[in-house]
Coordinates of C-alpha atoms in Angstrom, one line a residue:
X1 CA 0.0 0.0 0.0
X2 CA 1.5 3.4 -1.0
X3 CA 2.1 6.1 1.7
X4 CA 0.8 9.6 1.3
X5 CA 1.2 12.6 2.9
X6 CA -0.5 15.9 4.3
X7 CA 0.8 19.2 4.9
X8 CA 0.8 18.5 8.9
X9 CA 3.3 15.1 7.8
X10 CA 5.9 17.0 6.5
X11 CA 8.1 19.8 6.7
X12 CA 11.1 21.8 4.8
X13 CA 14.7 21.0 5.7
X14 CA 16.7 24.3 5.6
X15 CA 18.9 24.9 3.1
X16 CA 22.2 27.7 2.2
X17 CA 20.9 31.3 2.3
X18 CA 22.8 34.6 0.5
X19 CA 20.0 36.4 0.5
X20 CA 20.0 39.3 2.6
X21 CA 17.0 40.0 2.9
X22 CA 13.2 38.9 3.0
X23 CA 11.7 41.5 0.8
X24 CA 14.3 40.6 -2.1
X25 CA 12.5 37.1 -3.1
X26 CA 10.4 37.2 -6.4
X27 CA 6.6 36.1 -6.0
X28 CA 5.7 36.4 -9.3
X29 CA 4.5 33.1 -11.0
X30 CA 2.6 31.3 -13.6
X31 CA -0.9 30.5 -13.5
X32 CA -1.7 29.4 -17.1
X33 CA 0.9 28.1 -19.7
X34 CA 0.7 31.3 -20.9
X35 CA -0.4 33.8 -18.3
X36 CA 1.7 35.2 -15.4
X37 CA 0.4 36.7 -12.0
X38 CA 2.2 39.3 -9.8
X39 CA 1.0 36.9 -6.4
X40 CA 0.5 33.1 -5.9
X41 CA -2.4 33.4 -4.4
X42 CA -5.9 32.7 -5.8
X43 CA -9.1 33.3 -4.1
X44 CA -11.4 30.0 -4.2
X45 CA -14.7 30.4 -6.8
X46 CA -17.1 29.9 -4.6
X47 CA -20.1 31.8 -4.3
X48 CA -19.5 32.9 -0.1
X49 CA -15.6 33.9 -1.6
X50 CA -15.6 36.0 -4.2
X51 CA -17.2 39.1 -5.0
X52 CA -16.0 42.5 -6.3
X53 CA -14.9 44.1 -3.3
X54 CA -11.9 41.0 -3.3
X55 CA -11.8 41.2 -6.8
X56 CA -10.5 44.3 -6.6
X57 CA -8.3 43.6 -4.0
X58 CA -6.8 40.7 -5.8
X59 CA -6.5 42.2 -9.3
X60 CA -4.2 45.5 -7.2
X61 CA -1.7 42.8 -5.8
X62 CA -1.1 41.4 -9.2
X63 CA -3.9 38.3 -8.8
X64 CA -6.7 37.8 -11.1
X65 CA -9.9 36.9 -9.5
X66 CA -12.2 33.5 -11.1
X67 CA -15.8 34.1 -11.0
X68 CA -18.1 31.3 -9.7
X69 CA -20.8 30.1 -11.6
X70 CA -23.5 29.9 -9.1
X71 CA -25.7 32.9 -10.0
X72 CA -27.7 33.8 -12.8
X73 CA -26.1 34.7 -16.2
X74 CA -27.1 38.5 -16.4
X75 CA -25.0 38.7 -13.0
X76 CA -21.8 37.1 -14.9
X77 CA -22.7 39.1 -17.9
X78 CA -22.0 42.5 -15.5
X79 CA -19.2 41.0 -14.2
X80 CA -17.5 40.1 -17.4
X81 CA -18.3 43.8 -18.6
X82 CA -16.8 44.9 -15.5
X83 CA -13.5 43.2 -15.6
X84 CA -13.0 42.2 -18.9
X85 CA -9.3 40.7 -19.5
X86 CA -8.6 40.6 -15.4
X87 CA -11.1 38.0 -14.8
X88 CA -11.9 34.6 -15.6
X89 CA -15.4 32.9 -15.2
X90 CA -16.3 29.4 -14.1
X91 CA -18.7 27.0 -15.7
X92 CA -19.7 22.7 -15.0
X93 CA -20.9 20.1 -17.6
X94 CA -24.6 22.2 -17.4
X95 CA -25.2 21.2 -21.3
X96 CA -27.7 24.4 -21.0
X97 CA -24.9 26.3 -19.4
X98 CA -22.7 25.8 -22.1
X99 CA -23.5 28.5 -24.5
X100 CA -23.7 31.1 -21.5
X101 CA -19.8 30.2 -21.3
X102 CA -19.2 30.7 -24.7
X103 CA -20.9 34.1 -24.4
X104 CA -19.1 35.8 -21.4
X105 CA -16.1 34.3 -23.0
X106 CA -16.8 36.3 -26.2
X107 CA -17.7 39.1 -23.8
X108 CA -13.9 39.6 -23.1
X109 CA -13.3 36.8 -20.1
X110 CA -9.3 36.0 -20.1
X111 CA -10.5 32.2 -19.6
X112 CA -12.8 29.7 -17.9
X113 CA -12.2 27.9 -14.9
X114 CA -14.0 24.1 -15.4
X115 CA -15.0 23.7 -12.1
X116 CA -16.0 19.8 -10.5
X117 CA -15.1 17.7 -7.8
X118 CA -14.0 14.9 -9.5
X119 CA -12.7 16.4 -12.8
X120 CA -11.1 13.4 -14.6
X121 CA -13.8 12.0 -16.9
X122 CA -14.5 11.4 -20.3
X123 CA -17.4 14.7 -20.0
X124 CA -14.3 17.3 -18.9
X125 CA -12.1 16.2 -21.7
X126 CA -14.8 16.5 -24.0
X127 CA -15.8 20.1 -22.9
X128 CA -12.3 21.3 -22.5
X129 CA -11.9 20.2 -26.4
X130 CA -15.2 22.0 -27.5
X131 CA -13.9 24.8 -25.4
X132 CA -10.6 25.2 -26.9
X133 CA -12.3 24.1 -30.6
X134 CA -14.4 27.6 -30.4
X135 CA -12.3 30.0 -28.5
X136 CA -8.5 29.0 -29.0
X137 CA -7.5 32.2 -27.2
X138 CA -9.1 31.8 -23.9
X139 CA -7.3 29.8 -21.0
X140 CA -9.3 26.7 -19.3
X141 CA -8.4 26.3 -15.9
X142 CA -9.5 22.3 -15.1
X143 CA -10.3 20.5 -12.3
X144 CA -10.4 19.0 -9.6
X145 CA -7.9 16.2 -9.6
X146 CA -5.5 14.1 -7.3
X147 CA -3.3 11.9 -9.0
X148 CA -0.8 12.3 -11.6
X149 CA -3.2 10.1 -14.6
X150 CA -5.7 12.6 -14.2
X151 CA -3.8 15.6 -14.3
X152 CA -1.9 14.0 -17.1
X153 CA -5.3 13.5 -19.1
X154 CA -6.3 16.8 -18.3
X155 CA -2.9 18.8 -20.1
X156 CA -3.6 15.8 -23.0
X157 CA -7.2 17.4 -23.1
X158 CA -6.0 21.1 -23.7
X159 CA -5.9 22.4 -20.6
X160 CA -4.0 25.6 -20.0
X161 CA -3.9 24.9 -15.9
X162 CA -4.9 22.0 -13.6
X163 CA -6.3 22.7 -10.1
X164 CA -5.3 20.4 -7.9
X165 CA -7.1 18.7 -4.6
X166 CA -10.0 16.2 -3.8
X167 CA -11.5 16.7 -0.5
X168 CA -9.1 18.8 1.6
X169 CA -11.4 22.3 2.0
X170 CA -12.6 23.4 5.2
X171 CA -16.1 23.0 4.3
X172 CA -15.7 19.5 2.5
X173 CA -16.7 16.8 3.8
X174 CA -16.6 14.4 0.1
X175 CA -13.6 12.3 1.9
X176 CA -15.5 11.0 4.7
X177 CA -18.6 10.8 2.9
X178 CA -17.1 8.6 0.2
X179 CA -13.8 7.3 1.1
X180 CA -11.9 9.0 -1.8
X181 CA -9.4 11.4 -2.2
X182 CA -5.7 11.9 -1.8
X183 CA -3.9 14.2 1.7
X184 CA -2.8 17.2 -0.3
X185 CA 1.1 17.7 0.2
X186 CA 1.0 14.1 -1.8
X187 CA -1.4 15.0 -4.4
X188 CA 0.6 18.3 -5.1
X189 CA 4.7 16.7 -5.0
X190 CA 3.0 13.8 -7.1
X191 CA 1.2 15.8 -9.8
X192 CA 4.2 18.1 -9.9
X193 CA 6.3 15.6 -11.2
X194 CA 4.3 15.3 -14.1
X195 CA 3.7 18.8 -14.0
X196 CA 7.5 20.0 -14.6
X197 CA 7.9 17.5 -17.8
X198 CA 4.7 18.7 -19.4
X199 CA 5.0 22.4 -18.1
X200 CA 1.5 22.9 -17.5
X201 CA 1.0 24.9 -14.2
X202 CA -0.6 23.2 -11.3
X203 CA -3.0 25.1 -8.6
X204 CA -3.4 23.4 -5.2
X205 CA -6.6 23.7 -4.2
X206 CA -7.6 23.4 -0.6
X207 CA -6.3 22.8 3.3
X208 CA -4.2 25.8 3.2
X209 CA -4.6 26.8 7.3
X210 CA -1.7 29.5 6.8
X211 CA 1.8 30.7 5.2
X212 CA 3.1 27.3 6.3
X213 CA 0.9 25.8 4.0
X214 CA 1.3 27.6 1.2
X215 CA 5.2 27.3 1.2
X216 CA 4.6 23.5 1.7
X217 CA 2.2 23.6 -1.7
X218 CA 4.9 25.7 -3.7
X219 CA 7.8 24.2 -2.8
X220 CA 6.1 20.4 -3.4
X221 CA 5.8 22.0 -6.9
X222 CA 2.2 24.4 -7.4
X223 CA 2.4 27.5 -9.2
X224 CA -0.4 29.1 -7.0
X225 CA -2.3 28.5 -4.5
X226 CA -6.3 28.5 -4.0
X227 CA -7.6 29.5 -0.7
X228 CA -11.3 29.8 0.2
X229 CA -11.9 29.8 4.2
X230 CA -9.1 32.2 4.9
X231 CA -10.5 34.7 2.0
X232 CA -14.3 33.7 2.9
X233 CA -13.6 35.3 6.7
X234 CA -11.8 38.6 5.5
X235 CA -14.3 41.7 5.1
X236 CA -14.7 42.1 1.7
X237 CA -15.6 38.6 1.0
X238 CA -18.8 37.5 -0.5
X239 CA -19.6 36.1 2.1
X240 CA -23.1 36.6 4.7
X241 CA -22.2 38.7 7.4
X242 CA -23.6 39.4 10.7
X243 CA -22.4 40.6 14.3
X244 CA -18.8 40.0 13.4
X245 CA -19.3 36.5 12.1
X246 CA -19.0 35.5 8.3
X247 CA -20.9 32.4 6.4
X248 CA -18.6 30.3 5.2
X249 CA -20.5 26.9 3.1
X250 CA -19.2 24.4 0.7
X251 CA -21.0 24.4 -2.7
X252 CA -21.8 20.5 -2.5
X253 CA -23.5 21.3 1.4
X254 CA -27.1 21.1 1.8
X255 CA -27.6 24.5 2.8
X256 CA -26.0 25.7 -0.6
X257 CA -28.4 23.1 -2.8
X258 CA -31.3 24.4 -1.0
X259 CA -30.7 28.3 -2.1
X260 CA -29.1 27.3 -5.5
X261 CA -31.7 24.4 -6.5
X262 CA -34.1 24.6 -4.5
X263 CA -33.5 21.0 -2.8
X264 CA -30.8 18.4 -2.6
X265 CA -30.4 16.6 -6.0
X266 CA -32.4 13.4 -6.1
X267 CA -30.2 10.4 -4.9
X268 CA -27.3 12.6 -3.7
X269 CA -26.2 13.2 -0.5
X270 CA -24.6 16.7 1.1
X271 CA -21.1 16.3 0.6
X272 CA -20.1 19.7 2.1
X273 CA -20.9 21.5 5.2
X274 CA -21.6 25.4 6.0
X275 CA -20.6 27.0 9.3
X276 CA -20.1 30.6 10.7
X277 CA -17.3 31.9 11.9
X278 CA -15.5 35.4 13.2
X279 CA -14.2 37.7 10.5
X280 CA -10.4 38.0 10.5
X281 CA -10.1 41.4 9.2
X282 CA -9.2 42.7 5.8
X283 CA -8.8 41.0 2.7
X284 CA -5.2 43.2 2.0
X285 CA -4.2 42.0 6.0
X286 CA -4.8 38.4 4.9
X287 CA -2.5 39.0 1.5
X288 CA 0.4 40.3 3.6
X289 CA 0.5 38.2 6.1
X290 CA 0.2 35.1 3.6
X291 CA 2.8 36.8 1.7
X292 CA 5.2 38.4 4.2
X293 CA 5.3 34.6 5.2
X294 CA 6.2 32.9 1.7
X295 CA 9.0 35.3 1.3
X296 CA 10.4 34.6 4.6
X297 CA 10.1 30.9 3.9
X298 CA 11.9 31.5 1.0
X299 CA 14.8 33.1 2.7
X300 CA 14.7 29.7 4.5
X301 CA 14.5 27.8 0.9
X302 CA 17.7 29.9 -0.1
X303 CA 15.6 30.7 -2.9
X304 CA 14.9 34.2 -5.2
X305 CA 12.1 33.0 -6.8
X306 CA 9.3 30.1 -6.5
X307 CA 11.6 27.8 -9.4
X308 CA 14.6 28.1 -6.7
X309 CA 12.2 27.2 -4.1
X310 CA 10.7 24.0 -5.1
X311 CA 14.3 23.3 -7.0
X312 CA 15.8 23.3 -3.3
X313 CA 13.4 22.2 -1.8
X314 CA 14.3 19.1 0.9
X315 CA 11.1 17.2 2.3
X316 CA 11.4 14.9 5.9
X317 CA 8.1 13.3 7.2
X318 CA 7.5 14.4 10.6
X319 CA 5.2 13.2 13.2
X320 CA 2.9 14.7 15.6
X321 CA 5.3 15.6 18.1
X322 CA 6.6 18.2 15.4
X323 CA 3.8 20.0 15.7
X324 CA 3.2 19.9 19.4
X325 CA 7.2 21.4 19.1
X326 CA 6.1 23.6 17.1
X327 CA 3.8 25.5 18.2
X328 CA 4.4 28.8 21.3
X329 CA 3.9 26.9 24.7
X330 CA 3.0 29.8 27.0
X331 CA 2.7 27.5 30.1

């Protein structure tokens, strides 16, 4: 039986440092084959993530923000107008959804984010080949996958970038629900491999707690990073607010297929919860403190730039005792 890993297993061995200082390290990094970003960090598509008070926060530290597709289409069709070329949108396998995708993508959309829980399937390498058939220009983000196969198919299927992660979200629950999925930290150094012969970016997608987390998923070999809890909880989030608490919900939970369809799907179970929990603060306090933390793990990595990093990078797997050490003990 093969051993896998997540981000609490493992940690980064130090390596040779001449840089002198933290603010030196480059963040900038590829999110498509052919599209750079300033930051690598990406703010989940989620409908109780992403709004336009983040997306502007996002698109003025060099991110781009990913629309989620769980609103009605003269909503996108603003938002498209809106942001044009500093957005992309998100779609599923909706055959009547299809032709709304096409539309905001002639509307001026960078790209589309194919967005499932389990993404390797004959139905996502036939849309991602329709996609690329009629708009040859626009990037296709696809996912979500866990092994190297399925991103492999993926990249054989056109797309541009391959998000990453089956079941490690805060508000996911499709691992204990169905026994499936991959920890993380082994989902990301596995797919990476594949990832740095083919050259196709990889996002991790999900169980990012903080900074530590983040330089784990770069250095194991992502591009960027998706984060939706952490982004959900910030004030400008699209999340529902009240008395200091924000509404975080997965999109598979009941209480999200209630509002969006009225009822859970016939013969489907919740695979997703929803919880409330205390705003952080701002969405620009959040992006420093992420990123203040990647560049001093860098400094740590020896490394100038996210290549150096995961080039250097030196894995041990650590128990729970690491942790324990780890952490202040005040007492």
């Amino acid at each position: 039986m093969k051993k896998a890993f997540a981000f609490e297993d493992v940690a980064l061995v130090p390596q040779f440092n001449n840089i002198p200082s933290r603010t030196e390290p480059s963040l900038e990094t590829w999110l498509t084959k052919d599209r750079k970003i300033h930051m690598p960090l990406l703010a989940s598509n989620m409908d109780s993530v992403i709004g336009e008070e983040l997306a502007d926060i996002l698109i003025e530290n060099g991110s781009i923000p990913i629309y989620h597709r769980f609103t009605d289409f003269a909503a996108q069709v603003k938002w498209v107008e809106k942001y044009r070329d500093k957005t992309f949108i998100s779609c599923g396998f909706q055959t009547n959804k299809i032709e709304e995708t096409h539309k905001l993508l002639d509307l001026g959309a960078v790209g589309v984010c194919v967005d499932v829980a389990h993404g390797h399937s004959n139905r996502m390498f036939r849309l991602i080949e329709e996609l690329k058939r009629t708009h040859p220009d626009k990037d296709i983000i696809a996912g979500n996958v866990c092994t190297p196969m399925a991103y492999h198919d993926l990249v054989n299927a056109g797309a541009d970038a391959v998000k990453v992660g089956v079941g490690p979200g805060a508000a996911c629950t499709t691992r204990i629900v169905t026994g499936f999925g991959v920890p993380q930290f082994s989902a990301i150094y596995e797919c990476a491999r594949i990832a740095e012969k083919l050259r196709i970016p990889l996002i991790a997608d999900g169980g990012i707690k903080s900074s530590r987390e983040v330089v784990l998923a770069l250095a194991a070999g992502a591009s960027s990073v998706m984060i939706g809890k952490l982004f959900a909880l910030t004030a400008e989030s699209a999340a529902v607010k009240k008395e200091g608490l924000a509404k975080y919900r997965g999109q598979a939970s009941e209480d999200f297929q209630n509002d969006f369809y009225g009822s859970m799907k016939e013969k489907t179970v919740a695979e997703g919860v929803d919880f409330w929990a205390a705003v952080s603060g701002s969405a620009q306090q959040l992006i420093d403190k992420l990123l203040g933390g990647v560049r001093s793990g860098m400094t740590y990595g020896g490394a100038r730039n996210i290549k150096e990093l995961q080039r250097k990078a030196e894995f041990v797997e650590v128990t729970h005792a690491y942790m324990v050490e780890s952490h202040p003990r005040v007492n």
